[in-house]
Tab-separated table of C-alpha atoms in Angstrom:
chain	number	residue	atom	x	y	z
A	65	UNK	CA	29.369	6.418	-18.452
A	66	UNK	CA	32.513	7.644	-16.599
A	67	UNK	CA	35.797	6.376	-18.213
A	68	UNK	CA	37.638	6.070	-15.047
A	69	UNK	CA	36.639	4.769	-11.602
A	70	UNK	CA	34.850	7.176	-9.287
A	71	UNK	CA	35.605	7.239	-5.486
A	72	UNK	CA	33.231	5.736	-3.031
A	73	UNK	CA	32.826	8.999	-1.419
A	74	UNK	CA	31.952	10.835	-4.618
A	75	UNK	CA	29.427	7.936	-5.393
A	76	UNK	CA	27.667	8.217	-2.097
A	77	UNK	CA	27.558	12.027	-2.150
A	78	UNK	CA	25.751	11.790	-5.497
A	79	UNK	CA	23.379	9.177	-4.339
A	80	UNK	CA	22.625	11.216	-1.238
A	81	UNK	CA	21.509	14.175	-3.467
A	82	UNK	CA	19.219	11.851	-5.359
A	83	UNK	CA	17.807	10.257	-2.298
A	84	UNK	CA	17.248	13.639	-0.771
A	85	UNK	CA	14.490	14.071	-3.352
A	86	UNK	CA	12.582	10.987	-2.048
A	87	UNK	CA	9.796	11.051	0.327
A	88	UNK	CA	10.419	9.241	3.672
A	89	UNK	CA	7.828	6.956	5.339
A	90	UNK	CA	9.376	7.970	8.665
A	91	UNK	CA	8.066	11.663	8.107
A	92	UNK	CA	4.460	10.298	8.643
A	93	UNK	CA	3.291	12.418	5.730
A	94	UNK	CA	2.973	9.492	3.039
A	95	UNK	CA	-0.775	9.107	3.391
A	96	UNK	CA	-1.608	7.351	0.198
A	97	UNK	CA	0.763	4.261	0.067
A	98	UNK	CA	-0.085	0.650	0.765
A	99	UNK	CA	3.477	0.156	1.518
A	100	UNK	CA	5.514	1.150	4.581
A	101	UNK	CA	8.933	0.936	5.984
A	102	UNK	CA	10.249	-2.481	6.338
A	103	UNK	CA	10.786	-3.900	9.760
A	104	UNK	CA	14.507	-3.526	10.924
A	105	UNK	CA	15.092	-7.267	11.128
A	106	UNK	CA	13.765	-7.824	7.552
A	107	UNK	CA	16.095	-5.075	6.253
A	108	UNK	CA	19.202	-6.775	7.854
A	109	UNK	CA	18.302	-10.257	6.655
A	110	UNK	CA	17.443	-8.854	3.173
A	111	UNK	CA	21.159	-7.615	2.788
A	112	UNK	CA	22.445	-11.098	3.807
A	113	UNK	CA	20.686	-12.867	0.883
A	114	UNK	CA	21.125	-10.359	-1.764
A	115	UNK	CA	23.191	-12.739	-3.793
A	116	UNK	CA	20.766	-15.577	-3.700
A	117	UNK	CA	18.820	-16.484	-7.008
A	118	UNK	CA	15.600	-18.541	-6.516
A	119	UNK	CA	15.275	-18.807	-10.280
A	120	UNK	CA	18.115	-21.450	-9.973
A	121	UNK	CA	17.083	-23.146	-6.653
A	122	UNK	CA	19.386	-26.032	-7.019
A	123	UNK	CA	22.301	-23.650	-6.462
A	124	UNK	CA	20.497	-22.106	-3.428
A	125	UNK	CA	18.897	-25.053	-1.805
A	126	UNK	CA	18.694	-23.360	1.592
A	127	UNK	CA	17.168	-20.131	0.210
A	128	UNK	CA	14.492	-22.400	-1.604
A	129	UNK	CA	13.679	-24.148	1.747
A	130	UNK	CA	13.210	-20.627	3.283
A	131	UNK	CA	10.570	-19.611	0.427
A	132	UNK	CA	8.825	-23.041	1.045
A	133	UNK	CA	8.614	-22.420	4.746
A	134	UNK	CA	7.221	-18.706	4.199
A	135	UNK	CA	4.512	-20.228	1.951
A	136	UNK	CA	3.536	-22.623	4.682
A	137	UNK	CA	3.452	-19.735	7.219
A	138	UNK	CA	1.234	-17.686	4.974
A	139	UNK	CA	-0.915	-20.862	4.288
A	140	UNK	CA	-1.257	-21.423	8.090
A	141	UNK	CA	-3.364	-18.332	8.363
A	142	UNK	CA	-5.078	-18.674	4.990
A	143	UNK	CA	-6.438	-22.064	5.812
A	144	UNK	CA	-4.186	-24.270	3.674
A	145	UNK	CA	-1.577	-26.472	5.143
A	146	UNK	CA	0.627	-27.097	2.091
A	147	UNK	CA	0.065	-24.419	-0.383
A	148	UNK	CA	1.950	-24.174	-3.708
A	149	UNK	CA	3.320	-20.977	-5.001
A	150	UNK	CA	6.074	-18.541	-4.881
A	151	UNK	CA	7.446	-15.273	-3.216
A	152	UNK	CA	7.286	-12.901	-6.095
A	153	UNK	CA	7.781	-9.174	-6.949
A	154	UNK	CA	4.340	-8.068	-5.808
A	155	UNK	CA	0.719	-8.202	-6.365
A	156	UNK	CA	0.888	-7.545	-9.974
A	157	UNK	CA	3.075	-10.520	-10.824
A	158	UNK	CA	1.038	-12.646	-8.422
A	159	UNK	CA	-2.273	-11.651	-9.947
A	160	UNK	CA	-0.702	-12.305	-13.557
A	161	UNK	CA	0.541	-15.652	-12.451
A	162	UNK	CA	-3.030	-16.522	-11.086
A	163	UNK	CA	-4.830	-15.596	-14.345
A	164	UNK	CA	-2.075	-17.397	-16.496
A	165	UNK	CA	-2.682	-20.499	-14.520
A	166	UNK	CA	-6.507	-20.220	-14.959
A	167	UNK	CA	-6.327	-19.409	-18.619
A	168	UNK	CA	-3.892	-22.430	-19.187
A	169	UNK	CA	-6.136	-24.865	-17.321
A	170	UNK	CA	-9.141	-23.517	-19.435
A	171	UNK	CA	-7.363	-24.141	-22.601
A	172	UNK	CA	-7.158	-27.782	-21.596
A	173	UNK	CA	-10.974	-27.692	-21.508
A	174	UNK	CA	-11.242	-26.434	-24.925
A	175	UNK	CA	-11.689	-22.566	-24.064
A	176	UNK	CA	-9.869	-20.440	-26.590
A	177	UNK	CA	-11.463	-17.035	-26.321
A	178	UNK	CA	-11.143	-16.627	-22.478
A	179	UNK	CA	-12.608	-13.981	-20.305
A	180	UNK	CA	-12.232	-13.017	-16.753
A	181	UNK	CA	-14.713	-11.316	-14.467
A	182	UNK	CA	-13.404	-8.731	-12.105
A	183	UNK	CA	-15.115	-6.076	-9.983
A	184	UNK	CA	-15.072	-2.474	-11.045
A	185	UNK	CA	-12.746	-2.111	-7.899
A	186	UNK	CA	-10.138	-4.478	-9.177
A	187	UNK	CA	-6.530	-3.335	-9.267
A	188	UNK	CA	-5.167	-2.270	-12.583
A	189	UNK	CA	-2.886	-5.312	-12.545
A	190	UNK	CA	-5.861	-7.299	-14.189
A	191	UNK	CA	-5.748	-5.060	-17.157
A	192	UNK	CA	-2.177	-5.918	-17.563
A	193	UNK	CA	-3.007	-9.610	-17.238
A	194	UNK	CA	-5.702	-9.623	-19.947
A	195	UNK	CA	-3.397	-7.673	-22.297
A	196	UNK	CA	-0.477	-10.054	-21.826
A	197	UNK	CA	-2.592	-13.188	-21.994
A	198	UNK	CA	-4.984	-12.365	-24.814
A	199	UNK	CA	-8.047	-12.417	-22.590
A	200	UNK	CA	-11.280	-10.332	-22.347
A	201	UNK	CA	-11.839	-8.218	-19.216
A	202	UNK	CA	-15.544	-8.144	-17.994
A	203	UNK	CA	-16.238	-5.772	-15.244
A	204	UNK	CA	-18.965	-6.756	-12.619
A	205	UNK	CA	-21.039	-4.019	-10.970
A	206	UNK	CA	-20.466	-3.089	-7.405
A	207	UNK	CA	-23.113	-2.853	-4.629
A	208	UNK	CA	-23.901	0.272	-2.556
A	209	UNK	CA	-20.868	-0.493	-0.300
A	210	UNK	CA	-18.491	-0.825	-3.299
A	211	UNK	CA	-18.175	-4.604	-3.100
A	212	UNK	CA	-18.693	-6.838	-6.044
A	213	UNK	CA	-22.326	-7.671	-6.774
A	214	UNK	CA	-22.608	-11.348	-6.888
A	215	UNK	CA	-25.648	-11.205	-9.115
A	216	UNK	CA	-23.632	-9.230	-11.701
A	217	UNK	CA	-21.047	-11.999	-11.671
A	218	UNK	CA	-23.710	-14.600	-12.321
A	219	UNK	CA	-25.079	-12.592	-15.143
A	220	UNK	CA	-21.684	-12.357	-16.870
A	221	UNK	CA	-20.424	-16.039	-16.456
A	222	UNK	CA	-20.546	-17.858	-19.784
A	223	UNK	CA	-18.847	-20.681	-21.562
A	224	UNK	CA	-15.789	-18.456	-22.081
A	225	UNK	CA	-15.074	-17.439	-18.434
A	226	UNK	CA	-11.813	-18.713	-17.276
A	227	UNK	CA	-11.671	-16.936	-13.883
A	228	UNK	CA	-13.492	-14.947	-11.460
A	229	UNK	CA	-11.659	-12.347	-9.261
A	230	UNK	CA	-12.704	-11.148	-5.808
A	231	UNK	CA	-10.905	-8.693	-3.625
A	232	UNK	CA	-10.066	-8.892	0.088
A	233	UNK	CA	-9.144	-5.319	0.791
A	234	UNK	CA	-9.696	-3.208	-2.430
A	235	UNK	CA	-6.967	-0.872	-3.415
A	236	UNK	CA	-9.082	2.235	-3.183
A	237	UNK	CA	-11.369	1.652	-0.268
A	238	UNK	CA	-10.231	-1.494	1.566
A	239	UNK	CA	-13.509	-3.234	1.076
A	240	UNK	CA	-13.796	-6.989	1.314
A	241	UNK	CA	-15.860	-8.566	-1.466
A	242	UNK	CA	-18.444	-11.542	-0.714
A	243	UNK	CA	-15.979	-14.162	-1.376
A	244	UNK	CA	-18.213	-17.028	-0.034
A	245	UNK	CA	-20.843	-16.298	-2.674
A	246	UNK	CA	-18.240	-16.047	-5.400
A	247	UNK	CA	-16.994	-19.364	-4.288
A	248	UNK	CA	-20.504	-20.820	-4.761
A	249	UNK	CA	-20.722	-19.337	-8.085
A	250	UNK	CA	-17.232	-20.543	-9.242
A	251	UNK	CA	-18.101	-24.069	-8.053
A	252	UNK	CA	-21.292	-24.184	-9.835
A	253	UNK	CA	-19.723	-22.995	-13.093
A	254	UNK	CA	-16.334	-24.880	-12.766
A	255	UNK	CA	-14.464	-21.612	-12.854
A	256	UNK	CA	-11.255	-20.660	-11.278
A	257	UNK	CA	-11.828	-18.170	-8.317
A	258	UNK	CA	-8.822	-16.085	-7.615
A	259	UNK	CA	-8.762	-13.748	-4.475
A	260	UNK	CA	-6.560	-10.678	-4.643
A	261	UNK	CA	-5.656	-10.204	-0.782
A	262	UNK	CA	-2.504	-8.246	-1.541
A	263	UNK	CA	-3.657	-5.705	1.042
A	264	UNK	CA	-5.918	-7.546	3.268
A	265	UNK	CA	-4.119	-10.861	3.531
A	266	UNK	CA	-1.860	-9.816	6.252
A	267	UNK	CA	-4.456	-8.084	8.367
A	268	UNK	CA	-7.838	-9.790	8.125
A	269	UNK	CA	-6.542	-13.090	9.378
A	270	UNK	CA	-5.213	-11.267	12.593
A	271	UNK	CA	-8.383	-9.236	13.107
A	272	UNK	CA	-11.107	-11.864	12.659
A	273	UNK	CA	-10.843	-13.101	16.357
A	274	UNK	CA	-11.880	-9.661	17.680
A	275	UNK	CA	-13.896	-8.470	14.683
A	276	UNK	CA	-16.471	-9.590	12.305
A	277	UNK	CA	-14.887	-10.393	8.931
A	278	UNK	CA	-16.257	-12.703	6.156
A	279	UNK	CA	-14.402	-15.735	5.035
A	280	UNK	CA	-12.163	-15.116	1.990
A	281	UNK	CA	-9.482	-17.855	1.992
A	282	UNK	CA	-8.845	-21.481	1.182
A	283	UNK	CA	-11.424	-22.668	3.649
A	284	UNK	CA	-13.917	-21.824	0.701
A	285	UNK	CA	-13.637	-24.698	-1.753
A	286	UNK	CA	-14.129	-22.462	-4.840
A	287	UNK	CA	-10.865	-20.431	-3.973
A	288	UNK	CA	-8.045	-21.694	-6.097
A	289	UNK	CA	-5.506	-18.954	-5.713
A	290	UNK	CA	-4.777	-16.106	-3.341
A	291	UNK	CA	-2.396	-13.082	-3.846
A	292	UNK	CA	-1.063	-11.692	-0.519
A	293	UNK	CA	1.884	-9.142	-0.268
A	294	UNK	CA	4.248	-9.304	2.645
A	295	UNK	CA	5.573	-5.951	1.489
A	296	UNK	CA	2.482	-4.181	2.526
A	297	UNK	CA	0.792	-4.932	5.869
A	298	UNK	CA	3.439	-7.891	6.361
A	299	UNK	CA	6.452	-5.276	7.081
A	300	UNK	CA	8.697	-6.939	4.624
A	301	UNK	CA	10.890	-5.095	2.189
A	302	UNK	CA	10.047	-4.351	-1.350
A	303	UNK	CA	9.829	-6.475	-3.535
A	304	UNK	CA	8.002	-9.258	-1.618
A	305	UNK	CA	4.721	-10.394	-3.076
A	306	UNK	CA	3.063	-13.804	-2.741
A	307	UNK	CA	0.991	-16.229	-4.928
A	308	UNK	CA	-0.613	-19.204	-3.315
A	309	UNK	CA	-2.336	-22.032	-5.164
A	310	UNK	CA	-4.386	-24.818	-3.635
A	311	UNK	CA	-1.996	-27.544	-5.285
A	312	UNK	CA	0.716	-28.011	-7.725
A	313	UNK	CA	-1.721	-28.382	-10.574
A	314	UNK	CA	-1.799	-24.702	-11.228
A	315	UNK	CA	1.904	-24.269	-11.282
A	316	UNK	CA	2.256	-27.345	-13.500
A	317	UNK	CA	-0.114	-25.644	-15.989
A	318	UNK	CA	2.106	-22.743	-16.761
A	319	UNK	CA	5.443	-24.599	-16.320
A	320	UNK	CA	8.038	-24.163	-19.106
A	321	UNK	CA	11.232	-26.084	-19.849
A	322	UNK	CA	14.424	-24.524	-18.368
A	323	UNK	CA	17.014	-27.024	-19.482
A	324	UNK	CA	20.198	-25.136	-18.583
A	325	UNK	CA	19.227	-24.539	-14.914
A	326	UNK	CA	19.476	-26.862	-11.918
A	327	UNK	CA	15.792	-27.273	-12.141
A	328	UNK	CA	14.364	-28.431	-15.465
A	329	UNK	CA	10.909	-26.598	-15.371
A	330	UNK	CA	10.051	-23.098	-14.241
A	331	UNK	CA	6.475	-21.531	-13.565
A	332	UNK	CA	7.189	-18.082	-12.551
A	333	UNK	CA	7.092	-15.222	-14.865
A	334	UNK	CA	10.506	-13.876	-14.207
A	335	UNK	CA	13.421	-16.287	-14.397
A	336	UNK	CA	16.117	-14.774	-12.026
A	337	UNK	CA	14.409	-14.224	-8.662
A	338	UNK	CA	15.759	-12.650	-5.640
A	339	UNK	CA	15.910	-14.952	-2.680
A	340	UNK	CA	16.301	-11.963	-0.256
A	341	UNK	CA	12.640	-11.396	-0.315
A	342	UNK	CA	11.734	-14.800	0.936
A	343	UNK	CA	14.487	-14.583	3.544
A	344	UNK	CA	13.515	-11.187	4.778
A	345	UNK	CA	9.801	-12.226	4.899
A	346	UNK	CA	10.656	-15.355	6.848
A	347	UNK	CA	12.654	-13.293	9.432
A	348	UNK	CA	9.927	-10.720	10.094
A	349	UNK	CA	7.204	-13.332	10.289
A	350	UNK	CA	9.141	-15.222	12.821
A	351	UNK	CA	10.145	-12.324	14.727
A	352	UNK	CA	6.658	-10.819	15.119
A	353	UNK	CA	4.516	-14.005	15.113
A	354	UNK	CA	0.624	-13.756	14.893
A	355	UNK	CA	0.865	-11.828	18.132
A	356	UNK	CA	2.876	-9.113	16.557
A	357	UNK	CA	0.769	-8.960	13.429
A	358	UNK	CA	-2.415	-8.820	15.545
A	359	UNK	CA	-0.963	-5.865	17.453
A	360	UNK	CA	-0.156	-3.846	14.194
A	361	UNK	CA	-3.426	-4.510	12.628
A	362	UNK	CA	-5.347	-3.548	15.678
A	363	UNK	CA	-3.417	-0.316	15.998
A	364	UNK	CA	-4.060	0.491	12.419
A	365	UNK	CA	-7.872	-0.030	12.962
A	366	UNK	CA	-7.576	2.336	15.965
A	367	UNK	CA	-6.054	4.968	13.909
A	368	UNK	CA	-8.547	4.389	11.180
A	369	UNK	CA	-11.524	4.915	13.397
A	370	UNK	CA	-9.972	7.962	15.066
A	371	UNK	CA	-9.487	9.668	11.660
A	372	UNK	CA	-12.822	8.691	10.469
A	373	UNK	CA	-14.623	10.078	13.419
A	374	UNK	CA	-12.597	13.370	13.420
A	375	UNK	CA	-13.443	13.877	9.635
A	376	UNK	CA	-17.155	13.345	10.405
A	377	UNK	CA	-16.921	15.850	13.206
A	378	UNK	CA	-15.388	18.364	10.890
A	379	UNK	CA	-18.187	18.004	8.292
A	380	UNK	CA	-16.260	15.859	5.682
A	381	UNK	CA	-18.250	12.995	4.056
A	382	UNK	CA	-16.986	9.473	4.225
A	383	UNK	CA	-17.359	7.472	1.086
A	384	UNK	CA	-18.029	4.444	3.048
A	385	UNK	CA	-17.412	3.128	6.575
A	386	UNK	CA	-14.066	1.529	6.581
A	387	UNK	CA	-13.576	-2.265	6.579
A	388	UNK	CA	-9.896	-2.125	6.910
A	389	UNK	CA	-7.386	0.658	7.393
A	390	UNK	CA	-8.459	2.923	4.579
A	391	UNK	CA	-10.382	6.100	4.822
A	392	UNK	CA	-11.800	7.661	1.735
A	393	UNK	CA	-13.562	11.099	2.078
A	394	UNK	CA	-14.479	14.378	0.429
A	395	UNK	CA	-15.340	17.863	1.405
A	396	UNK	CA	-19.017	18.707	0.681
A	397	UNK	CA	-18.091	21.972	-1.019
A	398	UNK	CA	-14.728	21.222	-2.598
A	399	UNK	CA	-13.774	19.133	-5.679
A	400	UNK	CA	-11.587	16.184	-4.822
A	401	UNK	CA	-8.783	17.320	-6.932
A	402	UNK	CA	-8.801	20.795	-5.372
A	403	UNK	CA	-8.783	19.357	-1.961
A	404	UNK	CA	-5.889	17.179	-2.977
A	405	UNK	CA	-3.899	20.254	-4.190
A	406	UNK	CA	-4.444	22.123	-0.997
A	407	UNK	CA	-3.196	19.032	1.018
A	408	UNK	CA	-0.211	18.692	-1.336
A	409	UNK	CA	0.601	22.311	-0.581
A	410	UNK	CA	0.784	21.539	3.088
A	411	UNK	CA	3.241	18.781	2.248
A	412	UNK	CA	0.700	15.836	2.672
A	413	UNK	CA	1.260	12.933	0.183
A	414	UNK	CA	-2.276	11.840	-0.526
A	415	UNK	CA	-3.760	9.868	-3.324
A	416	UNK	CA	-7.230	10.016	-5.027
A	417	UNK	CA	-9.483	7.036	-5.524
A	418	UNK	CA	-11.373	6.872	-8.888
A	419	UNK	CA	-14.230	4.633	-7.984
A	420	UNK	CA	-15.527	6.831	-6.465
A	421	UNK	CA	-13.480	10.020	-6.675
A	422	UNK	CA	-12.382	10.761	-3.153
A	423	UNK	CA	-9.202	11.468	-0.933
A	424	UNK	CA	-7.682	8.221	0.083
A	425	UNK	CA	-5.701	7.675	3.294
A	426	UNK	CA	-4.150	4.405	4.156
A	427	UNK	CA	-3.326	4.083	7.959
A	428	UNK	CA	0.010	2.142	7.538
A	429	UNK	CA	2.477	1.634	10.398
A	430	UNK	CA	4.621	4.712	9.642
A	431	UNK	CA	1.518	7.068	10.242
A	432	UNK	CA	1.437	7.901	13.947
A	433	UNK	CA	-1.499	9.658	15.848
A	434	UNK	CA	0.580	12.948	16.086
A	435	UNK	CA	0.715	12.897	12.248
A	436	UNK	CA	-3.003	12.366	12.061
A	437	UNK	CA	-3.624	15.259	14.633
A	438	UNK	CA	-1.577	17.527	12.460
A	439	UNK	CA	-3.498	16.394	9.328
A	440	UNK	CA	-6.791	16.901	10.948
A	441	UNK	CA	-5.637	20.359	11.978
A	442	UNK	CA	-4.890	21.149	8.335
A	443	UNK	CA	-8.133	19.777	7.172
A	444	UNK	CA	-9.901	22.136	9.760
A	445	UNK	CA	-8.137	24.996	8.433
A	446	UNK	CA	-9.050	24.345	4.710
A	447	UNK	CA	-12.540	23.910	5.676
A	448	UNK	CA	-12.808	27.114	7.458
A	449	UNK	CA	-10.979	28.958	4.623
A	450	UNK	CA	-13.653	28.346	2.101
């Protein structure tokens, strides 16, 4: 560390050099990210609340009220009027909290060697959860459309099962698991059903009026918790994740004493929690309303179908017809990794799915039709060159 103070100008010059190495959403070339540039009003509000700490809400009562309002607003489109929960760092923390609550409640029923059943398409955060919580991970098989197979779940439920996980908008393909069937299984076996809607939670509710989507939310009685990330399709800044529970029972199950704070019990994983995330999410949700989110979600689907149709026209193979705004594809005569390298050489920032192996493009707000036309042109050149 420097001995003497460094000038503001020198600091910002050095930071500019570092930041110049970062990719920018505004370039429209980041094709493999589930995050996007935060809405301007969210950025402005985020800065205003940088010093607020929701880990000690008695000192920041107004910010705590904001968090409560955000949860109610999210609950309003997830079929739960008064959810319990928190705005946290992201889907990983939210998923870990959901599994922790399920494990603790299962312990009260005498289950000491707990297991969770997740689809093969589940986010890697569940691997972290079982490692941290000393649980066993059981993978349920997928059907031909890469959604969890309910019969595989039924085959794997046993006396040690503490939770079943379903996905509403899988990380790799954007598929929506049959949550309604999982709800029935969970109820029949008295098992916690958690829905990871980190990606789909801010789009499916705004698309269902004009499109045929299955139920995945608290309208299903077996659903006990839902992860939903405002910093994905919600256009809030990073870090803004959300965990919603059906009632306070689940928060109480993982509450610990916090005697030196203004509250005496705390249920979140982290202690100090940034209040700016809640405030920024509140602002952008108020500013856009359901109408605004419906518009963004519909625009994303239009771009998705445009890209999918163009790919098929060029002879590329879609892994599956898109449910949400993710397109996964391969070239019939190229390995996925080789195609990824060719696209990277053309300065496209793509990612590869694993189950199955494919190029994965997520049609977020920062990707415009002009970007897609250029991307399709490059794919055509690649196809013609082999």
